[in-house]
Amino acid sequence: MSNQMDKLVLIDGNSIIFRAFYAIPPLTSSSGLHTNAVLGFTTMLLRVLEEEKPTHILVAFDAGKMTFRHEGYAEYKGGRQKTPPELSEQFPLLKELLKAFSIPQFELPGYEADDIIGTMAKLAEEQGKSAIVVSGDKDMLQLATDRVSVLITRKGVSEVERYTPEAIGEKYGITPAQIIDLKGLMGDASDNIPGVPGVGEKTALKLLQEFGTVENVLEKIEEIKGKLRENIESHMDDARMSKKLATIFREVPLDYSLEDVVWKGYDSAALGVAMRKLEFKTLAERLNLGAADEATKAESAESATRYEVVRVETSGWAGLNEVLAEAEAVLVESYGDNPHQAQGIGIAVVSGDKCHVVEYKLLSSPEASVLREWLENGDKPKVSYDLHRVELVLARSGINLKGQAFDVQLAAYLLDPTEADPSLNGLLQRYKLSSILPDEAVYGKGAKYLVPEGEQLAKHLAAKADAVRRMKPLLAEQVEQLGMNRLYYELEQPLSSVLAGMEKQGIAVNGDALKDLGTEFQRRIEEITKGIYESAGFEFNIGSPKQLGEVLFDRLGLPVYKKTKTGYSTDAEVLERLEPHHEIVRLILHYRQLTKLQSTYIEGLLKEIRSDSGKIHTFYRQTIAATGRLSSQFPNLQNIPIRMEEGRQIRKAFVPSEPGWTILAADYSQIELRVLAHISGDEGLKEAFLNDMDIHTKTAMDVFGVQADQVDGNMRRQAKAVNFGIVYGISSYGLSQNLDISRDQATAFIEQYFQAFPGVRRYMDTIVEQAKRDGYVTTLLERRRYLPEIRHSNFNLRSFAERTAMNTPIQGTAADIIKLAMMRMNEALLERGLRSRMLLQVHDELVFEVPEEELELMRKLVPEVMSNALKLDVPLLAEVSDGNNWYEAK
DNA sequence: TAGGTCACG
DNA sequence: ACGTACGTGACCTAC
């Protein structure tokens, strides 16, 4: 019997599987079937089942290609890319799985999934029931009523946003019924619905808030002015038709009643079989599904191995030796963001059914020698989490970690470098493994941080070690499948130790020199502050953008060129334009510069100099940048000033750590453009580098069509900006902003450039196409970055992804190359028994300190190693320089 | 804690 | 038509 508490869940099958396909990284079963979209769909489904607890459910699919919508408009959904085969093959898998869930599936030739859902929702409503519509398509919002809510997936399919009529009103200022008017006006590129040209979401919403419906807009057209009116007038029929196309048809002749979609839960045994077939092992386990066949039963028993937590504190050291001999994973826990200062907490080693846990303070006890020796033994492989950090923490306890074999954090970074959550629990969730207690739940956070008593701590560390053990085979397999074995095992993994070595070494910084410079900066700041107060006629906090904005724009009445979310923009670009208007502006610009230098570079760096050694130890993060670059923290030594002379002085404080030694720096010349020449294969660009031409001058010659001797400084400057634009993923808008020229002018420059370098245009087109097809781009070393938004219907998101597709292979390959060079340099120094030390990496530059007797050798060796790091179709040139400090090594 | 700003490649 | 150049981290102010 039905009653008022009944709840229908109506799922838009095509929309969700499509979303899932592009949101979930590629995944194949052992037989080579792609399963990522089915997995994503299933995750979403389980979530909805759990949260909504439906009494009725169905999944609707589109049937065939033609629908009644094509009768009136043949181009409906035209221009769509063909469904990739990797997705097509997943439809049958999904349908089979839904059967196992006992969920009915509806489809009807001539109608789309949303029509079926609209019809069923109407039916439910008529019978006084409530319904939940689940889709990735905002068109569905037109179905929302007091009884029907719409869940739209976000972030792929992992989250949903709930829309009620109120929520739609709040967000868009319109009613659900007006969604079709919205579409009628703005159209929908992904369905090839035209709408009215020149009308986007914003304009459409404005029109609807004023006129209510498309019909009313058309009727009262004389109230609209200008270009907008012209556009609407000449596309009235398009608007009417678009609205019609966007309208969900709610009278689909279905031979079913609500009784046919009653859901009483799934049959565990059937679902278990289906899931194991798809190799969703952990999902099946999580749901506690039975009916495993013998082989998979053994396998799941294996991965669910129970382990006994053995605390050294209570059980003694016996047995540790055996566990170490066959250790499957080790976990070294520490507290604190900066690994050079982090406090050791404990170590857990897991093997078979035992996990031994040692509190960190016992690591120095005589009985722990077996553990210390194991950690230092390169023949004993360490599978762990964040080995880079572990190596630094252990080093401060006098332990020289060796045998770094596999790091789940580093591997996960290669599998998806854009994924934000690097925590162990985050990884477990990402790979659908059963999760553990979050660190925060165990330790608390901030001021409340407290390491719990022995037993509780031991359990947590053991759970983490076990988590690493469970995750390792999964990640190792995916690294291999994605063709990143060499990248991982020969580059990234060993590089983490090279980085740790540089960080432990540190760079000597002359604190007195910094202080002297700071005194001088302070003097200038005070003088300028006075000048600013005098000029304004009163005192205020110059460092507050809010107060500064009020002074400049409200009190002094300067023109407002740009606004931020919260008020006036006062950034350097704006200030530079305001300079001619008022003397105060120049002073403010200089004030900004000096206070930046003072707080970030004088005071900031002084705080980081270790009093015992006089050195600064940065920490390179290897798992942050989406392109494969390193980043530097505590402090950041990759953004020490150089462009302005005043700031460049800071570099004089970076000195050799031993008397008589020299700072030597070498940087790649135009590495990104050389990489572009290589991967695009453009003949002209290659030729330019083969002849070692000044690339910006060469670009100026081609773009402006002049001889070398006719290129003046301004032309070269503009050509340089064009080259930057090319590397960043060119857009005429960006270039016009940068050069302060018109968009037409910028467009002309770009067109000239592409005519001169047709291979580059070909590359840009191909890489975007490829990204659209595959969903990712790669570097020369097969580093991968997914770009799910490249197929997004939102212009901004899509354009951003397209520029990223152009830029990432370039920036990422450059990152690959310098990482290779660092490996080779490290080996070269060791092989030759040199005392010189590699200290810093700044994306295209390496900084060393060199004893006098090695200086001549290093001047040749470093650029040679860097040049030969990777063989390209153009030479890689590295330029070397040295001096008494980093300033002089330029 | 978020947003604005600015230092670098 | 839409409105940004690509990638980072640190500091300050205001919420």
PDB file of N, CA, C and O in Angstrom, chain A residues 116-178:
ATOM      1  N   ILE A 116      10.928  10.974 -19.272  1.00  0.00           N
ATOM      2  CA  ILE A 116      10.420   9.871 -18.450  1.00  0.00           C
ATOM      3  C   ILE A 116      10.383  10.290 -16.984  1.00  0.00           C
ATOM      4  O   ILE A 116       9.390  10.081 -16.270  1.00  0.00           O
ATOM      5  N   ILE A 117      11.460  10.935 -16.563  1.00  0.00           N
ATOM      6  CA  ILE A 117      11.537  11.366 -15.165  1.00  0.00           C
ATOM      7  C   ILE A 117      10.478  12.421 -14.867  1.00  0.00           C
ATOM      8  O   ILE A 117       9.790  12.373 -13.839  1.00  0.00           O
ATOM      9  N   GLY A 118      10.300  13.342 -15.782  1.00  0.00           N
ATOM     10  CA  GLY A 118       9.275  14.377 -15.605  1.00  0.00           C
ATOM     11  C   GLY A 118       7.886  13.772 -15.481  1.00  0.00           C
ATOM     12  O   GLY A 118       7.081  14.194 -14.641  1.00  0.00           O
ATOM     13  N   THR A 119       7.648  12.782 -16.304  1.00  0.00           N
ATOM     14  CA  THR A 119       6.335  12.125 -16.284  1.00  0.00           C
ATOM     15  C   THR A 119       6.121  11.387 -14.956  1.00  0.00           C
ATOM     16  O   THR A 119       5.052  11.481 -14.339  1.00  0.00           O
ATOM     17  N   MET A 120       7.141  10.674 -14.516  1.00  0.00           N
ATOM     18  CA  MET A 120       7.025   9.927 -13.265  1.00  0.00           C
ATOM     19  C   MET A 120       6.900  10.877 -12.068  1.00  0.00           C
ATOM     20  O   MET A 120       6.147  10.608 -11.125  1.00  0.00           O
ATOM     21  N   ALA A 121       7.621  11.970 -12.121  1.00  0.00           N
ATOM     22  CA  ALA A 121       7.556  12.926 -11.010  1.00  0.00           C
ATOM     23  C   ALA A 121       6.147  13.496 -10.897  1.00  0.00           C
ATOM     24  O   ALA A 121       5.609  13.675  -9.803  1.00  0.00           O
ATOM     25  N   LYS A 122       5.564  13.750 -12.062  1.00  0.00           N
ATOM     26  CA  LYS A 122       4.209  14.291 -12.087  1.00  0.00           C
ATOM     27  C   LYS A 122       3.234  13.272 -11.486  1.00  0.00           C
ATOM     28  O   LYS A 122       2.378  13.609 -10.669  1.00  0.00           O
ATOM     29  N   LEU A 123       3.429  12.032 -11.904  1.00  0.00           N
ATOM     30  CA  LEU A 123       2.594  10.943 -11.415  1.00  0.00           C
ATOM     31  C   LEU A 123       2.673  10.851  -9.890  1.00  0.00           C
ATOM     32  O   LEU A 123       1.666  10.725  -9.190  1.00  0.00           O
ATOM     33  N   ALA A 124       3.904  10.905  -9.384  1.00  0.00           N
ATOM     34  CA  ALA A 124       4.115  10.806  -7.942  1.00  0.00           C
ATOM     35  C   ALA A 124       3.400  11.945  -7.228  1.00  0.00           C
ATOM     36  O   ALA A 124       2.705  11.741  -6.230  1.00  0.00           O
ATOM     37  N   GLU A 125       3.543  13.100  -7.777  1.00  0.00           N
ATOM     38  CA  GLU A 125       2.947  14.266  -7.157  1.00  0.00           C
ATOM     39  C   GLU A 125       1.426  14.159  -7.113  1.00  0.00           C
ATOM     40  O   GLU A 125       0.803  14.492  -6.110  1.00  0.00           O
ATOM     41  N   GLU A 126       0.876  13.712  -8.200  1.00  0.00           N
ATOM     42  CA  GLU A 126      -0.586  13.566  -8.267  1.00  0.00           C
ATOM     43  C   GLU A 126      -1.085  12.614  -7.191  1.00  0.00           C
ATOM     44  O   GLU A 126      -2.210  12.720  -6.728  1.00  0.00           O
ATOM     45  N   GLN A 127      -0.229  11.675  -6.818  1.00  0.00           N
ATOM     46  CA  GLN A 127      -0.650  10.715  -5.800  1.00  0.00           C
ATOM     47  C   GLN A 127      -0.181  11.129  -4.407  1.00  0.00           C
ATOM     48  O   GLN A 127      -0.168  10.315  -3.484  1.00  0.00           O
ATOM     49  N   GLY A 128       0.285  12.346  -4.289  1.00  0.00           N
ATOM     50  CA  GLY A 128       0.630  12.864  -2.984  1.00  0.00           C
ATOM     51  C   GLY A 128       1.938  12.338  -2.412  1.00  0.00           C
ATOM     52  O   GLY A 128       2.163  12.372  -1.217  1.00  0.00           O
ATOM     53  N   LYS A 129       2.804  11.867  -3.287  1.00  0.00           N
ATOM     54  CA  LYS A 129       4.091  11.364  -2.804  1.00  0.00           C
ATOM     55  C   LYS A 129       5.181  12.406  -3.069  1.00  0.00           C
ATOM     56  O   LYS A 129       4.976  13.330  -3.866  1.00  0.00           O
ATOM     57  N   SER A 130       6.316  12.213  -2.414  1.00  0.00           N
ATOM     58  CA  SER A 130       7.421  13.122  -2.709  1.00  0.00           C
ATOM     59  C   SER A 130       8.423  12.408  -3.604  1.00  0.00           C
ATOM     60  O   SER A 130       8.484  11.180  -3.633  1.00  0.00           O
ATOM     61  N   ALA A 131       9.198  13.195  -4.344  1.00  0.00           N
ATOM     62  CA  ALA A 131      10.169  12.603  -5.264  1.00  0.00           C
ATOM     63  C   ALA A 131      11.485  13.367  -5.230  1.00  0.00           C
ATOM     64  O   ALA A 131      11.516  14.561  -4.920  1.00  0.00           O
ATOM     65  N   ILE A 132      12.538  12.635  -5.517  1.00  0.00           N
ATOM     66  CA  ILE A 132      13.873  13.221  -5.622  1.00  0.00           C
ATOM     67  C   ILE A 132      14.376  12.917  -7.028  1.00  0.00           C
ATOM     68  O   ILE A 132      14.431  11.756  -7.420  1.00  0.00           O
ATOM     69  N   VAL A 133      14.727  13.939  -7.753  1.00  0.00           N
ATOM     70  CA  VAL A 133      15.290  13.744  -9.087  1.00  0.00           C
ATOM     71  C   VAL A 133      16.799  13.884  -8.986  1.00  0.00           C
ATOM     72  O   VAL A 133      17.288  14.828  -8.364  1.00  0.00           O
ATOM     73  N   VAL A 134      17.549  12.946  -9.549  1.00  0.00           N
ATOM     74  CA  VAL A 134      19.002  13.006  -9.491  1.00  0.00           C
ATOM     75  C   VAL A 134      19.552  13.122 -10.903  1.00  0.00           C
ATOM     76  O   VAL A 134      19.294  12.261 -11.744  1.00  0.00           O
ATOM     77  N   SER A 135      20.327  14.166 -11.152  1.00  0.00           N
ATOM     78  CA  SER A 135      20.857  14.375 -12.494  1.00  0.00           C
ATOM     79  C   SER A 135      22.101  15.246 -12.433  1.00  0.00           C
ATOM     80  O   SER A 135      22.422  15.821 -11.389  1.00  0.00           O
ATOM     81  N   GLY A 136      22.798  15.336 -13.537  1.00  0.00           N
ATOM     82  CA  GLY A 136      23.927  16.255 -13.618  1.00  0.00           C
ATOM     83  C   GLY A 136      23.533  17.473 -14.443  1.00  0.00           C
ATOM     84  O   GLY A 136      24.347  18.351 -14.701  1.00  0.00           O
ATOM     85  N   ASP A 137      22.278  17.506 -14.845  1.00  0.00           N
ATOM     86  CA  ASP A 137      21.827  18.499 -15.815  1.00  0.00           C
ATOM     87  C   ASP A 137      20.875  19.492 -15.156  1.00  0.00           C
ATOM     88  O   ASP A 137      19.826  19.121 -14.632  1.00  0.00           O
ATOM     89  N   LYS A 138      21.242  20.756 -15.213  1.00  0.00           N
ATOM     90  CA  LYS A 138      20.442  21.775 -14.516  1.00  0.00           C
ATOM     91  C   LYS A 138      19.071  22.006 -15.152  1.00  0.00           C
ATOM     92  O   LYS A 138      18.207  22.612 -14.531  1.00  0.00           O
ATOM     93  N   ASP A 139      18.879  21.532 -16.394  1.00  0.00           N
ATOM     94  CA  ASP A 139      17.550  21.609 -17.015  1.00  0.00           C
ATOM     95  C   ASP A 139      16.484  21.017 -16.106  1.00  0.00           C
ATOM     96  O   ASP A 139      15.335  21.422 -16.105  1.00  0.00           O
ATOM     97  N   MET A 140      16.888  20.019 -15.353  1.00  0.00           N
ATOM     98  CA  MET A 140      15.964  19.295 -14.487  1.00  0.00           C
ATOM     99  C   MET A 140      15.356  20.181 -13.410  1.00  0.00           C
ATOM    100  O   MET A 140      14.351  19.825 -12.804  1.00  0.00           O
ATOM    101  N   LEU A 141      15.982  21.319 -13.156  1.00  0.00           N
ATOM    102  CA  LEU A 141      15.480  22.189 -12.094  1.00  0.00           C
ATOM    103  C   LEU A 141      14.035  22.611 -12.364  1.00  0.00           C
ATOM    104  O   LEU A 141      13.310  22.965 -11.446  1.00  0.00           O
ATOM    105  N   GLN A 142      13.611  22.565 -13.633  1.00  0.00           N
ATOM    106  CA  GLN A 142      12.225  22.946 -13.943  1.00  0.00           C
ATOM    107  C   GLN A 142      11.216  22.017 -13.281  1.00  0.00           C
ATOM    108  O   GLN A 142      10.042  22.337 -13.206  1.00  0.00           O
ATOM    109  N   LEU A 143      11.678  20.846 -12.802  1.00  0.00           N
ATOM    110  CA  LEU A 143      10.763  19.892 -12.193  1.00  0.00           C
ATOM    111  C   LEU A 143      10.528  20.153 -10.708  1.00  0.00           C
ATOM    112  O   LEU A 143       9.675  19.526 -10.084  1.00  0.00           O
ATOM    113  N   ALA A 144      11.322  21.047 -10.122  1.00  0.00           N
ATOM    114  CA  ALA A 144      11.247  21.247  -8.670  1.00  0.00           C
ATOM    115  C   ALA A 144       9.896  21.825  -8.255  1.00  0.00           C
ATOM    116  O   ALA A 144       9.357  22.723  -8.901  1.00  0.00           O
ATOM    117  N   THR A 145       9.330  21.246  -7.207  1.00  0.00           N
ATOM    118  CA  THR A 145       8.097  21.761  -6.602  1.00  0.00           C
ATOM    119  C   THR A 145       8.217  21.560  -5.102  1.00  0.00           C
ATOM    120  O   THR A 145       9.275  21.155  -4.610  1.00  0.00           O
ATOM    121  N   ASP A 146       7.127  21.819  -4.378  1.00  0.00           N
ATOM    122  CA  ASP A 146       7.169  21.593  -2.935  1.00  0.00           C
ATOM    123  C   ASP A 146       7.412  20.128  -2.605  1.00  0.00           C
ATOM    124  O   ASP A 146       7.988  19.794  -1.582  1.00  0.00           O
ATOM    125  N   ARG A 147       6.977  19.253  -3.485  1.00  0.00           N
ATOM    126  CA  ARG A 147       7.139  17.821  -3.213  1.00  0.00           C
ATOM    127  C   ARG A 147       8.323  17.201  -3.943  1.00  0.00           C
ATOM    128  O   ARG A 147       8.727  16.093  -3.627  1.00  0.00           O
ATOM    129  N   VAL A 148       8.815  17.894  -4.960  1.00  0.00           N
ATOM    130  CA  VAL A 148       9.899  17.322  -5.774  1.00  0.00           C
ATOM    131  C   VAL A 148      11.159  18.162  -5.601  1.00  0.00           C
ATOM    132  O   VAL A 148      11.171  19.347  -5.923  1.00  0.00           O
ATOM    133  N   SER A 149      12.226  17.543  -5.069  1.00  0.00           N
ATOM    134  CA  SER A 149      13.510  18.257  -5.047  1.00  0.00           C
ATOM    135  C   SER A 149      14.411  17.657  -6.113  1.00  0.00           C
ATOM    136  O   SER A 149      14.243  16.508  -6.505  1.00  0.00           O
ATOM    137  N   VAL A 150      15.360  18.459  -6.534  1.00  0.00           N
ATOM    138  CA  VAL A 150      16.282  18.010  -7.575  1.00  0.00           C
ATOM    139  C   VAL A 150      17.695  18.012  -7.018  1.00  0.00           C
ATOM    140  O   VAL A 150      18.143  19.006  -6.444  1.00  0.00           O
ATOM    141  N   LEU A 151      18.386  16.889  -7.142  1.00  0.00           N
ATOM    142  CA  LEU A 151      19.787  16.818  -6.721  1.00  0.00           C
ATOM    143  C   LEU A 151      20.657  16.917  -7.967  1.00  0.00           C
ATOM    144  O   LEU A 151      20.537  16.110  -8.877  1.00  0.00           O
ATOM    145  N   ILE A 152      21.516  17.910  -7.998  1.00  0.00           N
ATOM    146  CA  ILE A 152      22.438  18.060  -9.124  1.00  0.00           C
ATOM    147  C   ILE A 152      23.837  17.699  -8.636  1.00  0.00           C
ATOM    148  O   ILE A 152      24.285  18.197  -7.603  1.00  0.00           O
ATOM    149  N   THR A 153      24.522  16.845  -9.390  1.00  0.00           N
ATOM    150  CA  THR A 153      25.851  16.408  -8.957  1.00  0.00           C
ATOM    151  C   THR A 153      26.834  17.557  -9.058  1.00  0.00           C
ATOM    152  O   THR A 153      26.738  18.405  -9.936  1.00  0.00           O
ATOM    153  N   ARG A 154      27.787  17.537  -8.153  1.00  0.00           N
ATOM    154  CA  ARG A 154      28.877  18.517  -8.163  1.00  0.00           C
ATOM    155  C   ARG A 154      30.181  17.776  -8.075  1.00  0.00           C
ATOM    156  O   ARG A 154      30.228  16.643  -7.639  1.00  0.00           O
ATOM    157  N   LYS A 155      31.262  18.467  -8.449  1.00  0.00           N
ATOM    158  CA  LYS A 155      32.588  17.852  -8.365  1.00  0.00           C
ATOM    159  C   LYS A 155      32.522  16.444  -8.931  1.00  0.00           C
ATOM    160  O   LYS A 155      32.739  15.463  -8.216  1.00  0.00           O
ATOM    161  N   GLY A 156      32.160  16.331 -10.195  1.00  0.00           N
ATOM    162  CA  GLY A 156      31.990  15.005 -10.759  1.00  0.00           C
ATOM    163  C   GLY A 156      30.691  14.448 -10.244  1.00  0.00           C
ATOM    164  O   GLY A 156      29.639  15.004 -10.477  1.00  0.00           O
ATOM    165  N   VAL A 157      30.769  13.370  -9.477  1.00  0.00           N
ATOM    166  CA  VAL A 157      29.530  12.811  -8.938  1.00  0.00           C
ATOM    167  C   VAL A 157      29.622  12.608  -7.434  1.00  0.00           C
ATOM    168  O   VAL A 157      28.753  12.026  -6.828  1.00  0.00           O
ATOM    169  N   SER A 158      30.716  13.108  -6.839  1.00  0.00           N
ATOM    170  CA  SER A 158      30.960  12.780  -5.438  1.00  0.00           C
ATOM    171  C   SER A 158      30.052  13.578  -4.498  1.00  0.00           C
ATOM    172  O   SER A 158      29.836  13.196  -3.369  1.00  0.00           O
ATOM    173  N   GLU A 159      29.555  14.713  -4.955  1.00  0.00           N
ATOM    174  CA  GLU A 159      28.694  15.502  -4.088  1.00  0.00           C
ATOM    175  C   GLU A 159      27.452  15.899  -4.862  1.00  0.00           C
ATOM    176  O   GLU A 159      27.473  15.976  -6.074  1.00  0.00           O
ATOM    177  N   VAL A 160      26.386  16.172  -4.136  1.00  0.00           N
ATOM    178  CA  VAL A 160      25.198  16.672  -4.812  1.00  0.00           C
ATOM    179  C   VAL A 160      24.738  17.964  -4.150  1.00  0.00           C
ATOM    180  O   VAL A 160      25.002  18.204  -2.984  1.00  0.00           O
ATOM    181  N   GLU A 161      24.081  18.784  -4.939  1.00  0.00           N
ATOM    182  CA  GLU A 161      23.506  20.004  -4.410  1.00  0.00           C
ATOM    183  C   GLU A 161      21.995  19.860  -4.505  1.00  0.00           C
ATOM    184  O   GLU A 161      21.467  19.476  -5.542  1.00  0.00           O
ATOM    185  N   ARG A 162      21.298  20.170  -3.406  1.00  0.00           N
ATOM    186  CA  ARG A 162      19.854  19.957  -3.364  1.00  0.00           C
ATOM    187  C   ARG A 162      19.120  21.233  -3.747  1.00  0.00           C
ATOM    188  O   ARG A 162      19.344  22.280  -3.176  1.00  0.00           O
ATOM    189  N   TYR A 163      18.259  21.137  -4.746  1.00  0.00           N
ATOM    190  CA  TYR A 163      17.492  22.299  -5.189  1.00  0.00           C
ATOM    191  C   TYR A 163      16.010  22.119  -4.889  1.00  0.00           C
ATOM    192  O   TYR A 163      15.380  21.173  -5.353  1.00  0.00           O
ATOM    193  N   THR A 164      15.489  23.031  -4.116  1.00  0.00           N
ATOM    194  CA  THR A 164      14.045  23.135  -3.921  1.00  0.00           C
ATOM    195  C   THR A 164      13.639  24.419  -4.646  1.00  0.00           C
ATOM    196  O   THR A 164      14.520  25.189  -5.047  1.00  0.00           O
ATOM    197  N   PRO A 165      12.343  24.685  -4.791  1.00  0.00           N
ATOM    198  CA  PRO A 165      11.971  25.954  -5.422  1.00  0.00           C
ATOM    199  C   PRO A 165      12.590  27.144  -4.697  1.00  0.00           C
ATOM    200  O   PRO A 165      13.022  28.103  -5.336  1.00  0.00           O
ATOM    201  N   GLU A 166      12.667  27.058  -3.346  1.00  0.00           N
ATOM    202  CA  GLU A 166      13.276  28.164  -2.592  1.00  0.00           C
ATOM    203  C   GLU A 166      14.739  28.332  -2.960  1.00  0.00           C
ATOM    204  O   GLU A 166      15.231  29.430  -3.166  1.00  0.00           O
ATOM    205  N   ALA A 167      15.463  27.186  -3.014  1.00  0.00           N
ATOM    206  CA  ALA A 167      16.892  27.244  -3.315  1.00  0.00           C
ATOM    207  C   ALA A 167      17.132  27.843  -4.708  1.00  0.00           C
ATOM    208  O   ALA A 167      18.062  28.616  -4.915  1.00  0.00           O
ATOM    209  N   ILE A 168      16.269  27.498  -5.635  1.00  0.00           N
ATOM    210  CA  ILE A 168      16.411  28.035  -6.991  1.00  0.00           C
ATOM    211  C   ILE A 168      16.143  29.541  -6.986  1.00  0.00           C
ATOM    212  O   ILE A 168      16.850  30.319  -7.618  1.00  0.00           O
ATOM    213  N   GLY A 169      15.136  29.920  -6.202  1.00  0.00           N
ATOM    214  CA  GLY A 169      14.831  31.343  -6.095  1.00  0.00           C
ATOM    215  C   GLY A 169      15.994  32.115  -5.512  1.00  0.00           C
ATOM    216  O   GLY A 169      16.356  33.192  -5.986  1.00  0.00           O
ATOM    217  N   GLU A 170      16.608  31.541  -4.481  1.00  0.00           N
ATOM    218  CA  GLU A 170      17.733  32.224  -3.842  1.00  0.00           C
ATOM    219  C   GLU A 170      18.909  32.351  -4.788  1.00  0.00           C
ATOM    220  O   GLU A 170      19.570  33.366  -4.859  1.00  0.00           O
ATOM    221  N   LYS A 171      19.166  31.248  -5.518  1.00  0.00           N
ATOM    222  CA  LYS A 171      20.371  31.241  -6.329  1.00  0.00           C
ATOM    223  C   LYS A 171      20.200  32.030  -7.633  1.00  0.00           C
ATOM    224  O   LYS A 171      21.114  32.733  -8.045  1.00  0.00           O
ATOM    225  N   TYR A 172      19.047  31.881  -8.263  1.00  0.00           N
ATOM    226  CA  TYR A 172      18.889  32.504  -9.577  1.00  0.00           C
ATOM    227  C   TYR A 172      17.853  33.629  -9.607  1.00  0.00           C
ATOM    228  O   TYR A 172      17.752  34.347 -10.601  1.00  0.00           O
ATOM    229  N   GLY A 173      17.056  33.699  -8.541  1.00  0.00           N
ATOM    230  CA  GLY A 173      16.032  34.733  -8.539  1.00  0.00           C
ATOM    231  C   GLY A 173      14.872  34.432  -9.471  1.00  0.00           C
ATOM    232  O   GLY A 173      14.170  35.348  -9.909  1.00  0.00           O
ATOM    233  N   ILE A 174      14.689  33.166  -9.830  1.00  0.00           N
ATOM    234  CA  ILE A 174      13.559  32.805 -10.686  1.00  0.00           C
ATOM    235  C   ILE A 174      12.880  31.561 -10.129  1.00  0.00           C
ATOM    236  O   ILE A 174      13.388  30.924  -9.203  1.00  0.00           O
ATOM    237  N   THR A 175      11.727  31.222 -10.689  1.00  0.00           N
ATOM    238  CA  THR A 175      11.015  30.024 -10.243  1.00  0.00           C
ATOM    239  C   THR A 175      11.417  28.842 -11.118  1.00  0.00           C
ATOM    240  O   THR A 175      11.946  29.042 -12.215  1.00  0.00           O
ATOM    241  N   PRO A 176      11.163  27.608 -10.651  1.00  0.00           N
ATOM    242  CA  PRO A 176      11.502  26.440 -11.478  1.00  0.00           C
ATOM    243  C   PRO A 176      10.879  26.529 -12.866  1.00  0.00           C
ATOM    244  O   PRO A 176      11.510  26.164 -13.855  1.00  0.00           O
ATOM    245  N   ALA A 177       9.625  27.055 -12.932  1.00  0.00           N
ATOM    246  CA  ALA A 177       8.957  27.125 -14.228  1.00  0.00           C
ATOM    247  C   ALA A 177       9.726  28.016 -15.201  1.00  0.00           C
ATOM    248  O   ALA A 177       9.643  27.852 -16.416  1.00  0.00           O
ATOM    249  N   GLN A 178      10.494  28.967 -14.663  1.00  0.00           N
ATOM    250  CA  GLN A 178      11.213  29.901 -15.535  1.00  0.00           C
ATOM    251  C   GLN A 178      12.528  29.336 -16.075  1.00  0.00           C
ATOM    252  O   GLN A 178      13.194  29.974 -16.885  1.00  0.00           O
TER     253      GLN A 178
END
